[in-house]
JSON list of C-alpha atoms in Angstrom, two decimals:
[
{"chain": "O", "resi": 1, "resn": "UNK", "atom": "CA", "xyz": [75.99, 112.99, 91.21]},
{"chain": "O", "resi": 2, "resn": "UNK", "atom": "CA", "xyz": [79.14, 112.69, 93.30]},
{"chain": "O", "resi": 3, "resn": "UNK", "atom": "CA", "xyz": [78.61, 115.74, 95.50]},
{"chain": "O", "resi": 4, "resn": "UNK", "atom": "CA", "xyz": [81.32, 117.71, 93.72]},
{"chain": "O", "resi": 5, "resn": "UNK", "atom": "CA", "xyz": [80.29, 120.46, 91.32]},
{"chain": "O", "resi": 6, "resn": "UNK", "atom": "CA", "xyz": [82.38, 122.44, 88.88]},
{"chain": "O", "resi": 7, "resn": "UNK", "atom": "CA", "xyz": [81.67, 125.61, 86.96]},
{"chain": "O", "resi": 8, "resn": "UNK", "atom": "CA", "xyz": [81.82, 126.48, 84.20]},
{"chain": "O", "resi": 9, "resn": "UNK", "atom": "CA", "xyz": [81.47, 123.18, 82.36]},
{"chain": "O", "resi": 10, "resn": "UNK", "atom": "CA", "xyz": [82.97, 124.63, 79.17]},
{"chain": "O", "resi": 11, "resn": "UNK", "atom": "CA", "xyz": [85.31, 127.60, 78.72]},
{"chain": "O", "resi": 12, "resn": "UNK", "atom": "CA", "xyz": [86.93, 129.15, 75.68]},
{"chain": "O", "resi": 13, "resn": "UNK", "atom": "CA", "xyz": [89.54, 131.79, 76.33]},
{"chain": "O", "resi": 14, "resn": "UNK", "atom": "CA", "xyz": [92.22, 133.69, 74.51]},
{"chain": "O", "resi": 15, "resn": "UNK", "atom": "CA", "xyz": [95.83, 133.57, 75.60]},
{"chain": "O", "resi": 16, "resn": "UNK", "atom": "CA", "xyz": [95.60, 137.06, 77.16]},
{"chain": "O", "resi": 17, "resn": "UNK", "atom": "CA", "xyz": [92.45, 136.42, 79.15]},
{"chain": "O", "resi": 18, "resn": "UNK", "atom": "CA", "xyz": [92.08, 135.83, 82.86]},
{"chain": "O", "resi": 19, "resn": "UNK", "atom": "CA", "xyz": [89.47, 133.36, 84.02]},
{"chain": "O", "resi": 20, "resn": "UNK", "atom": "CA", "xyz": [88.74, 131.21, 87.06]},
{"chain": "O", "resi": 21, "resn": "UNK", "atom": "CA", "xyz": [87.45, 127.68, 87.48]},
{"chain": "O", "resi": 22, "resn": "UNK", "atom": "CA", "xyz": [85.34, 126.93, 90.52]},
{"chain": "O", "resi": 23, "resn": "UNK", "atom": "CA", "xyz": [84.87, 123.70, 92.42]},
{"chain": "O", "resi": 24, "resn": "UNK", "atom": "CA", "xyz": [82.53, 123.07, 95.34]},
{"chain": "O", "resi": 25, "resn": "UNK", "atom": "CA", "xyz": [82.15, 119.90, 97.37]},
{"chain": "O", "resi": 26, "resn": "UNK", "atom": "CA", "xyz": [79.12, 119.13, 99.52]},
{"chain": "O", "resi": 27, "resn": "UNK", "atom": "CA", "xyz": [80.60, 116.07, 101.22]},
{"chain": "O", "resi": 28, "resn": "UNK", "atom": "CA", "xyz": [82.30, 117.59, 104.25]},
{"chain": "O", "resi": 29, "resn": "UNK", "atom": "CA", "xyz": [85.69, 116.46, 102.99]},
{"chain": "O", "resi": 30, "resn": "UNK", "atom": "CA", "xyz": [88.98, 117.91, 104.17]},
{"chain": "O", "resi": 31, "resn": "UNK", "atom": "CA", "xyz": [91.12, 117.41, 101.06]},
{"chain": "O", "resi": 32, "resn": "UNK", "atom": "CA", "xyz": [90.64, 118.77, 97.55]},
{"chain": "O", "resi": 33, "resn": "UNK", "atom": "CA", "xyz": [92.56, 118.26, 94.34]},
{"chain": "O", "resi": 34, "resn": "UNK", "atom": "CA", "xyz": [92.99, 119.73, 90.86]},
{"chain": "O", "resi": 35, "resn": "UNK", "atom": "CA", "xyz": [93.82, 117.39, 87.99]},
{"chain": "O", "resi": 36, "resn": "UNK", "atom": "CA", "xyz": [94.50, 118.03, 84.31]},
{"chain": "O", "resi": 37, "resn": "UNK", "atom": "CA", "xyz": [93.42, 115.48, 81.71]},
{"chain": "O", "resi": 38, "resn": "UNK", "atom": "CA", "xyz": [94.83, 115.92, 78.22]},
{"chain": "O", "resi": 39, "resn": "UNK", "atom": "CA", "xyz": [94.10, 113.70, 75.26]},
{"chain": "O", "resi": 40, "resn": "UNK", "atom": "CA", "xyz": [96.01, 110.42, 75.32]},
{"chain": "O", "resi": 41, "resn": "UNK", "atom": "CA", "xyz": [97.88, 111.30, 78.51]},
{"chain": "O", "resi": 42, "resn": "UNK", "atom": "CA", "xyz": [97.37, 109.98, 82.04]},
{"chain": "O", "resi": 43, "resn": "UNK", "atom": "CA", "xyz": [95.52, 112.13, 84.52]},
{"chain": "O", "resi": 44, "resn": "UNK", "atom": "CA", "xyz": [98.01, 114.65, 85.95]},
{"chain": "O", "resi": 45, "resn": "UNK", "atom": "CA", "xyz": [97.77, 115.84, 89.53]},
{"chain": "O", "resi": 46, "resn": "UNK", "atom": "CA", "xyz": [98.25, 119.61, 89.72]},
{"chain": "O", "resi": 47, "resn": "UNK", "atom": "CA", "xyz": [97.51, 120.72, 93.29]},
{"chain": "O", "resi": 48, "resn": "UNK", "atom": "CA", "xyz": [96.48, 119.19, 96.60]},
{"chain": "O", "resi": 49, "resn": "UNK", "atom": "CA", "xyz": [94.86, 121.08, 99.46]},
{"chain": "O", "resi": 50, "resn": "UNK", "atom": "CA", "xyz": [94.38, 119.63, 102.93]},
{"chain": "O", "resi": 51, "resn": "UNK", "atom": "CA", "xyz": [92.38, 121.62, 105.47]},
{"chain": "O", "resi": 52, "resn": "UNK", "atom": "CA", "xyz": [92.69, 124.67, 103.18]},
{"chain": "O", "resi": 53, "resn": "UNK", "atom": "CA", "xyz": [96.47, 124.46, 103.10]},
{"chain": "O", "resi": 54, "resn": "UNK", "atom": "CA", "xyz": [98.27, 123.73, 99.85]},
{"chain": "O", "resi": 55, "resn": "UNK", "atom": "CA", "xyz": [100.35, 120.62, 100.40]},
{"chain": "O", "resi": 56, "resn": "UNK", "atom": "CA", "xyz": [101.34, 119.79, 96.88]},
{"chain": "O", "resi": 57, "resn": "UNK", "atom": "CA", "xyz": [102.24, 121.82, 93.82]},
{"chain": "O", "resi": 58, "resn": "UNK", "atom": "CA", "xyz": [103.19, 119.32, 91.22]},
{"chain": "O", "resi": 59, "resn": "UNK", "atom": "CA", "xyz": [105.55, 121.47, 89.14]},
{"chain": "O", "resi": 60, "resn": "UNK", "atom": "CA", "xyz": [102.68, 123.43, 87.68]},
{"chain": "O", "resi": 61, "resn": "UNK", "atom": "CA", "xyz": [103.47, 126.63, 85.73]},
{"chain": "O", "resi": 62, "resn": "UNK", "atom": "CA", "xyz": [102.69, 129.86, 87.56]},
{"chain": "O", "resi": 63, "resn": "UNK", "atom": "CA", "xyz": [100.03, 130.77, 85.00]},
{"chain": "O", "resi": 64, "resn": "UNK", "atom": "CA", "xyz": [97.85, 128.39, 87.04]},
{"chain": "O", "resi": 65, "resn": "UNK", "atom": "CA", "xyz": [97.11, 129.76, 90.49]},
{"chain": "O", "resi": 66, "resn": "UNK", "atom": "CA", "xyz": [94.96, 127.77, 92.96]},
{"chain": "O", "resi": 67, "resn": "UNK", "atom": "CA", "xyz": [92.97, 129.20, 95.84]},
{"chain": "O", "resi": 68, "resn": "UNK", "atom": "CA", "xyz": [91.17, 127.39, 98.64]},
{"chain": "O", "resi": 69, "resn": "UNK", "atom": "CA", "xyz": [89.22, 129.91, 100.77]},
{"chain": "O", "resi": 70, "resn": "UNK", "atom": "CA", "xyz": [87.55, 127.18, 102.85]},
{"chain": "O", "resi": 71, "resn": "UNK", "atom": "CA", "xyz": [87.30, 123.42, 102.92]},
{"chain": "O", "resi": 72, "resn": "UNK", "atom": "CA", "xyz": [84.30, 123.36, 100.57]},
{"chain": "O", "resi": 73, "resn": "UNK", "atom": "CA", "xyz": [85.58, 125.58, 97.78]},
{"chain": "O", "resi": 74, "resn": "UNK", "atom": "CA", "xyz": [88.53, 125.40, 95.44]},
{"chain": "O", "resi": 75, "resn": "UNK", "atom": "CA", "xyz": [89.41, 127.76, 92.62]},
{"chain": "O", "resi": 76, "resn": "UNK", "atom": "CA", "xyz": [91.89, 127.60, 89.78]},
{"chain": "O", "resi": 77, "resn": "UNK", "atom": "CA", "xyz": [92.80, 131.03, 88.46]},
{"chain": "O", "resi": 78, "resn": "UNK", "atom": "CA", "xyz": [94.05, 131.08, 84.89]},
{"chain": "O", "resi": 79, "resn": "UNK", "atom": "CA", "xyz": [96.06, 133.80, 83.15]},
{"chain": "O", "resi": 80, "resn": "UNK", "atom": "CA", "xyz": [98.10, 134.04, 79.97]},
{"chain": "O", "resi": 81, "resn": "UNK", "atom": "CA", "xyz": [97.51, 130.41, 79.12]},
{"chain": "O", "resi": 82, "resn": "UNK", "atom": "CA", "xyz": [98.95, 128.60, 76.13]},
{"chain": "O", "resi": 83, "resn": "UNK", "atom": "CA", "xyz": [97.07, 126.49, 73.56]},
{"chain": "O", "resi": 84, "resn": "UNK", "atom": "CA", "xyz": [98.68, 123.36, 75.04]},
{"chain": "O", "resi": 85, "resn": "UNK", "atom": "CA", "xyz": [96.82, 124.10, 78.28]},
{"chain": "O", "resi": 86, "resn": "UNK", "atom": "CA", "xyz": [93.60, 123.11, 76.55]},
{"chain": "O", "resi": 87, "resn": "UNK", "atom": "CA", "xyz": [92.32, 120.07, 78.47]},
{"chain": "O", "resi": 88, "resn": "UNK", "atom": "CA", "xyz": [89.67, 118.78, 80.83]},
{"chain": "O", "resi": 89, "resn": "UNK", "atom": "CA", "xyz": [90.29, 120.12, 84.33]},
{"chain": "O", "resi": 90, "resn": "UNK", "atom": "CA", "xyz": [88.93, 117.91, 87.06]},
{"chain": "O", "resi": 91, "resn": "UNK", "atom": "CA", "xyz": [88.38, 118.72, 90.71]},
{"chain": "O", "resi": 92, "resn": "UNK", "atom": "CA", "xyz": [88.20, 115.98, 93.31]},
{"chain": "O", "resi": 93, "resn": "UNK", "atom": "CA", "xyz": [87.82, 115.66, 97.06]},
{"chain": "O", "resi": 94, "resn": "UNK", "atom": "CA", "xyz": [88.43, 113.02, 99.71]},
{"chain": "O", "resi": 95, "resn": "UNK", "atom": "CA", "xyz": [87.60, 112.73, 103.39]},
{"chain": "O", "resi": 96, "resn": "UNK", "atom": "CA", "xyz": [91.20, 113.28, 104.35]},
{"chain": "O", "resi": 97, "resn": "UNK", "atom": "CA", "xyz": [94.45, 113.50, 102.53]},
{"chain": "O", "resi": 98, "resn": "UNK", "atom": "CA", "xyz": [95.64, 109.98, 102.03]},
{"chain": "O", "resi": 99, "resn": "UNK", "atom": "CA", "xyz": [95.25, 107.10, 99.67]},
{"chain": "O", "resi": 100, "resn": "UNK", "atom": "CA", "xyz": [91.48, 107.14, 99.97]},
{"chain": "O", "resi": 101, "resn": "UNK", "atom": "CA", "xyz": [88.62, 107.18, 97.54]},
{"chain": "O", "resi": 102, "resn": "UNK", "atom": "CA", "xyz": [88.43, 110.44, 95.65]},
{"chain": "O", "resi": 103, "resn": "UNK", "atom": "CA", "xyz": [85.17, 111.94, 94.43]},
{"chain": "O", "resi": 104, "resn": "UNK", "atom": "CA", "xyz": [85.38, 113.81, 91.16]},
{"chain": "O", "resi": 105, "resn": "UNK", "atom": "CA", "xyz": [83.41, 116.67, 89.70]},
{"chain": "O", "resi": 106, "resn": "UNK", "atom": "CA", "xyz": [82.23, 116.59, 86.07]},
{"chain": "O", "resi": 107, "resn": "UNK", "atom": "CA", "xyz": [85.15, 118.71, 84.91]},
{"chain": "O", "resi": 108, "resn": "UNK", "atom": "CA", "xyz": [85.63, 121.94, 82.99]},
{"chain": "O", "resi": 109, "resn": "UNK", "atom": "CA", "xyz": [86.49, 121.54, 79.31]},
{"chain": "O", "resi": 110, "resn": "UNK", "atom": "CA", "xyz": [88.94, 124.37, 78.55]},
{"chain": "O", "resi": 111, "resn": "UNK", "atom": "CA", "xyz": [89.94, 125.53, 75.08]},
{"chain": "O", "resi": 112, "resn": "UNK", "atom": "CA", "xyz": [92.69, 128.11, 74.77]},
{"chain": "O", "resi": 113, "resn": "UNK", "atom": "CA", "xyz": [92.83, 129.89, 71.44]},
{"chain": "H", "resi": 1, "resn": "UNK", "atom": "CA", "xyz": [106.00, 109.12, 87.04]},
{"chain": "H", "resi": 2, "resn": "UNK", "atom": "CA", "xyz": [103.44, 106.63, 85.84]},
{"chain": "H", "resi": 3, "resn": "UNK", "atom": "CA", "xyz": [102.64, 103.90, 88.33]},
{"chain": "H", "resi": 4, "resn": "UNK", "atom": "CA", "xyz": [99.63, 102.00, 87.04]},
{"chain": "H", "resi": 5, "resn": "UNK", "atom": "CA", "xyz": [99.34, 100.90, 83.45]},
{"chain": "H", "resi": 6, "resn": "UNK", "atom": "CA", "xyz": [96.15, 99.39, 82.07]},
{"chain": "H", "resi": 7, "resn": "UNK", "atom": "CA", "xyz": [95.93, 96.71, 79.44]},
{"chain": "H", "resi": 8, "resn": "UNK", "atom": "CA", "xyz": [94.43, 96.52, 76.86]},
{"chain": "H", "resi": 9, "resn": "UNK", "atom": "CA", "xyz": [94.22, 100.13, 75.75]},
{"chain": "H", "resi": 10, "resn": "UNK", "atom": "CA", "xyz": [90.92, 99.43, 74.03]},
{"chain": "H", "resi": 11, "resn": "UNK", "atom": "CA", "xyz": [88.41, 96.60, 74.26]},
{"chain": "H", "resi": 12, "resn": "UNK", "atom": "CA", "xyz": [85.29, 96.03, 72.19]},
{"chain": "H", "resi": 13, "resn": "UNK", "atom": "CA", "xyz": [82.76, 93.37, 73.16]},
{"chain": "H", "resi": 14, "resn": "UNK", "atom": "CA", "xyz": [79.11, 92.45, 72.66]},
{"chain": "H", "resi": 15, "resn": "UNK", "atom": "CA", "xyz": [76.48, 93.05, 75.29]},
{"chain": "H", "resi": 16, "resn": "UNK", "atom": "CA", "xyz": [76.26, 90.10, 77.66]},
{"chain": "H", "resi": 17, "resn": "UNK", "atom": "CA", "xyz": [79.92, 89.18, 77.37]},
{"chain": "H", "resi": 18, "resn": "UNK", "atom": "CA", "xyz": [82.44, 89.58, 80.16]},
{"chain": "H", "resi": 19, "resn": "UNK", "atom": "CA", "xyz": [85.13, 92.28, 80.03]},
{"chain": "H", "resi": 20, "resn": "UNK", "atom": "CA", "xyz": [88.49, 91.91, 81.70]},
{"chain": "H", "resi": 21, "resn": "UNK", "atom": "CA", "xyz": [90.95, 94.75, 82.14]},
{"chain": "H", "resi": 22, "resn": "UNK", "atom": "CA", "xyz": [94.37, 94.51, 83.73]},
{"chain": "H", "resi": 23, "resn": "UNK", "atom": "CA", "xyz": [96.56, 96.93, 85.60]},
{"chain": "H", "resi": 24, "resn": "UNK", "atom": "CA", "xyz": [100.25, 96.58, 86.35]},
{"chain": "H", "resi": 25, "resn": "UNK", "atom": "CA", "xyz": [102.20, 98.77, 88.71]},
{"chain": "H", "resi": 26, "resn": "UNK", "atom": "CA", "xyz": [105.79, 99.20, 89.75]},
{"chain": "H", "resi": 27, "resn": "UNK", "atom": "CA", "xyz": [106.20, 99.85, 93.45]},
{"chain": "H", "resi": 28, "resn": "UNK", "atom": "CA", "xyz": [104.57, 98.51, 96.60]},
{"chain": "H", "resi": 29, "resn": "UNK", "atom": "CA", "xyz": [101.14, 99.92, 97.31]},
{"chain": "H", "resi": 30, "resn": "UNK", "atom": "CA", "xyz": [98.79, 100.64, 100.17]},
{"chain": "H", "resi": 31, "resn": "UNK", "atom": "CA", "xyz": [95.74, 100.09, 98.03]},
{"chain": "H", "resi": 32, "resn": "UNK", "atom": "CA", "xyz": [94.66, 100.06, 94.41]},
{"chain": "H", "resi": 33, "resn": "UNK", "atom": "CA", "xyz": [91.50, 101.69, 93.11]},
{"chain": "H", "resi": 34, "resn": "UNK", "atom": "CA", "xyz": [89.48, 101.38, 89.94]},
{"chain": "H", "resi": 35, "resn": "UNK", "atom": "CA", "xyz": [87.58, 104.30, 88.44]},
{"chain": "H", "resi": 36, "resn": "UNK", "atom": "CA", "xyz": [85.28, 104.69, 85.47]},
{"chain": "H", "resi": 37, "resn": "UNK", "atom": "CA", "xyz": [84.97, 107.73, 83.23]},
{"chain": "H", "resi": 38, "resn": "UNK", "atom": "CA", "xyz": [82.21, 108.31, 80.74]},
{"chain": "H", "resi": 39, "resn": "UNK", "atom": "CA", "xyz": [83.31, 110.37, 77.75]},
{"chain": "H", "resi": 40, "resn": "UNK", "atom": "CA", "xyz": [84.30, 113.89, 78.75]},
{"chain": "H", "resi": 41, "resn": "UNK", "atom": "CA", "xyz": [82.98, 113.51, 82.29]},
{"chain": "H", "resi": 42, "resn": "UNK", "atom": "CA", "xyz": [84.47, 113.14, 85.75]},
{"chain": "H", "resi": 43, "resn": "UNK", "atom": "CA", "xyz": [85.75, 109.88, 87.17]},
{"chain": "H", "resi": 44, "resn": "UNK", "atom": "CA", "xyz": [83.54, 107.67, 89.30]},
{"chain": "H", "resi": 45, "resn": "UNK", "atom": "CA", "xyz": [85.04, 105.43, 91.94]},
{"chain": "H", "resi": 46, "resn": "UNK", "atom": "CA", "xyz": [84.23, 101.74, 91.50]},
{"chain": "H", "resi": 47, "resn": "UNK", "atom": "CA", "xyz": [86.24, 99.69, 93.96]},
{"chain": "H", "resi": 48, "resn": "UNK", "atom": "CA", "xyz": [89.16, 100.04, 96.37]},
{"chain": "H", "resi": 49, "resn": "UNK", "atom": "CA", "xyz": [91.16, 96.92, 97.18]},
{"chain": "H", "resi": 50, "resn": "UNK", "atom": "CA", "xyz": [93.74, 96.98, 99.94]},
{"chain": "H", "resi": 51, "resn": "UNK", "atom": "CA", "xyz": [97.15, 95.39, 99.70]},
{"chain": "H", "resi": 52, "resn": "UNK", "atom": "CA", "xyz": [96.16, 92.60, 102.12]},
{"chain": "H", "resi": 53, "resn": "UNK", "atom": "CA", "xyz": [93.09, 91.65, 100.07]},
{"chain": "H", "resi": 54, "resn": "UNK", "atom": "CA", "xyz": [93.14, 89.32, 97.10]},
{"chain": "H", "resi": 55, "resn": "UNK", "atom": "CA", "xyz": [89.65, 89.69, 95.69]},
{"chain": "H", "resi": 56, "resn": "UNK", "atom": "CA", "xyz": [86.71, 92.00, 96.05]},
{"chain": "H", "resi": 57, "resn": "UNK", "atom": "CA", "xyz": [83.22, 92.06, 94.54]},
{"chain": "H", "resi": 58, "resn": "UNK", "atom": "CA", "xyz": [80.71, 94.80, 93.95]},
{"chain": "H", "resi": 59, "resn": "UNK", "atom": "CA", "xyz": [77.64, 93.87, 91.94]},
{"chain": "H", "resi": 60, "resn": "UNK", "atom": "CA", "xyz": [78.83, 92.79, 88.50]},
{"chain": "H", "resi": 61, "resn": "UNK", "atom": "CA", "xyz": [82.37, 93.90, 89.25]},
{"chain": "H", "resi": 62, "resn": "UNK", "atom": "CA", "xyz": [85.13, 91.64, 90.48]},
{"chain": "H", "resi": 63, "resn": "UNK", "atom": "CA", "xyz": [88.60, 92.94, 91.26]},
{"chain": "H", "resi": 64, "resn": "UNK", "atom": "CA", "xyz": [91.63, 90.82, 92.02]},
{"chain": "H", "resi": 65, "resn": "UNK", "atom": "CA", "xyz": [94.99, 91.91, 93.33]},
{"chain": "H", "resi": 66, "resn": "UNK", "atom": "CA", "xyz": [98.25, 89.99, 93.09]},
{"chain": "H", "resi": 67, "resn": "UNK", "atom": "CA", "xyz": [100.91, 91.91, 94.99]},
{"chain": "H", "resi": 68, "resn": "UNK", "atom": "CA", "xyz": [103.61, 89.38, 94.09]},
{"chain": "H", "resi": 69, "resn": "UNK", "atom": "CA", "xyz": [103.05, 90.15, 90.41]},
{"chain": "H", "resi": 70, "resn": "UNK", "atom": "CA", "xyz": [102.19, 93.78, 91.05]},
{"chain": "H", "resi": 71, "resn": "UNK", "atom": "CA", "xyz": [99.03, 93.46, 89.05]},
{"chain": "H", "resi": 72, "resn": "UNK", "atom": "CA", "xyz": [95.27, 93.79, 89.37]},
{"chain": "H", "resi": 73, "resn": "UNK", "atom": "CA", "xyz": [92.36, 92.88, 87.16]},
{"chain": "H", "resi": 74, "resn": "UNK", "atom": "CA", "xyz": [88.85, 94.25, 86.83]},
{"chain": "H", "resi": 75, "resn": "UNK", "atom": "CA", "xyz": [86.18, 91.90, 85.55]},
{"chain": "H", "resi": 76, "resn": "UNK", "atom": "CA", "xyz": [82.78, 93.18, 84.47]},
{"chain": "H", "resi": 77, "resn": "UNK", "atom": "CA", "xyz": [80.35, 90.32, 84.04]},
{"chain": "H", "resi": 78, "resn": "UNK", "atom": "CA", "xyz": [77.30, 90.33, 81.76]},
{"chain": "H", "resi": 79, "resn": "UNK", "atom": "CA", "xyz": [78.29, 93.66, 80.25]},
{"chain": "H", "resi": 80, "resn": "UNK", "atom": "CA", "xyz": [75.73, 96.24, 79.18]},
{"chain": "H", "resi": 81, "resn": "UNK", "atom": "CA", "xyz": [75.90, 99.06, 76.65]},
{"chain": "H", "resi": 82, "resn": "UNK", "atom": "CA", "xyz": [75.88, 101.46, 79.62]},
{"chain": "H", "resi": 83, "resn": "UNK", "atom": "CA", "xyz": [79.25, 100.01, 80.71]},
{"chain": "H", "resi": 84, "resn": "UNK", "atom": "CA", "xyz": [80.84, 101.74, 77.72]},
{"chain": "H", "resi": 85, "resn": "UNK", "atom": "CA", "xyz": [83.45, 104.03, 79.28]},
{"chain": "H", "resi": 86, "resn": "UNK", "atom": "CA", "xyz": [87.13, 104.33, 80.07]},
{"chain": "H", "resi": 87, "resn": "UNK", "atom": "CA", "xyz": [88.40, 102.44, 83.09]},
{"chain": "H", "resi": 88, "resn": "UNK", "atom": "CA", "xyz": [91.40, 103.55, 85.12]},
{"chain": "H", "resi": 89, "resn": "UNK", "atom": "CA", "xyz": [93.39, 102.00, 87.89]},
{"chain": "H", "resi": 90, "resn": "UNK", "atom": "CA", "xyz": [94.96, 104.29, 90.47]},
{"chain": "H", "resi": 91, "resn": "UNK", "atom": "CA", "xyz": [97.74, 103.50, 92.88]},
{"chain": "H", "resi": 92, "resn": "UNK", "atom": "CA", "xyz": [99.27, 105.40, 95.74]},
{"chain": "H", "resi": 93, "resn": "UNK", "atom": "CA", "xyz": [102.02, 107.79, 94.68]},
{"chain": "H", "resi": 94, "resn": "UNK", "atom": "CA", "xyz": [105.22, 108.58, 96.47]},
{"chain": "H", "resi": 95, "resn": "UNK", "atom": "CA", "xyz": [103.60, 111.43, 98.45]},
{"chain": "H", "resi": 96, "resn": "UNK", "atom": "CA", "xyz": [100.70, 110.68, 100.76]},
{"chain": "H", "resi": 97, "resn": "UNK", "atom": "CA", "xyz": [97.38, 111.44, 99.18]},
{"chain": "H", "resi": 98, "resn": "UNK", "atom": "CA", "xyz": [98.60, 111.35, 95.63]},
{"chain": "H", "resi": 99, "resn": "UNK", "atom": "CA", "xyz": [96.88, 108.81, 93.43]},
{"chain": "H", "resi": 100, "resn": "UNK", "atom": "CA", "xyz": [98.63, 108.07, 90.16]},
{"chain": "H", "resi": 101, "resn": "UNK", "atom": "CA", "xyz": [96.37, 107.07, 87.31]},
{"chain": "H", "resi": 102, "resn": "UNK", "atom": "CA", "xyz": [97.17, 105.02, 84.24]},
{"chain": "H", "resi": 103, "resn": "UNK", "atom": "CA", "xyz": [96.09, 105.92, 80.71]},
{"chain": "H", "resi": 104, "resn": "UNK", "atom": "CA", "xyz": [93.02, 103.73, 81.00]},
{"chain": "H", "resi": 105, "resn": "UNK", "atom": "CA", "xyz": [91.25, 101.03, 79.04]},
{"chain": "H", "resi": 106, "resn": "UNK", "atom": "CA", "xyz": [88.55, 102.23, 76.68]},
{"chain": "H", "resi": 107, "resn": "UNK", "atom": "CA", "xyz": [85.71, 99.72, 76.78]},
{"chain": "H", "resi": 108, "resn": "UNK", "atom": "CA", "xyz": [83.04, 99.65, 74.11]},
{"chain": "H", "resi": 109, "resn": "UNK", "atom": "CA", "xyz": [80.02, 97.40, 74.66]},
{"chain": "H", "resi": 110, "resn": "UNK", "atom": "CA", "xyz": [77.90, 96.96, 71.55]},
{"chain": "H", "resi": 111, "resn": "UNK", "atom": "CA", "xyz": [74.19, 96.25, 71.89]}
]
């Protein structure tokens, strides 16, 4: 275990649904990240939070909405997704924002129908 | 934009053999990291090598870095079936804190 948990592990949703992904880190880290991993594509950085402040929004469509209520929790709110949004969504954390080691959660496998 | 690129895309070996994976990148880096991912799971950090280091070891893993060639290699010695996974290199992106990952090398170790 890396100290980063994600729920749910699997999610199936229709294009009109609203759902949220949750990430929690138990490492006392100050930075948290959302990544998207699609088949045969490199890992894509979506959002970066440092000390609960969003510092990076990597041209992500507005149907993905992140929330970081405190340094241990990170959410990704989903609404009106498209089938091409089906992917593995990974959360990660690091001690501070910088080019440091990142610790990943197990991911949420999302299928949009 | 993609920074690190692993080679080969896939590698199949027998248990006990050594596995070598390579990573090439384009711009100067602060450090380079290697991660492993078991199928459908999160990534696990293996090794971080800084730009002023040339070689680093961790157990059966050996990583080299050649900044003049902008390349790194990951060697797994005496491979085991449990080493079957995808291996990614990650380099520092243009914005602090952003790691950019390659597409990975899929390693299959047959018992």
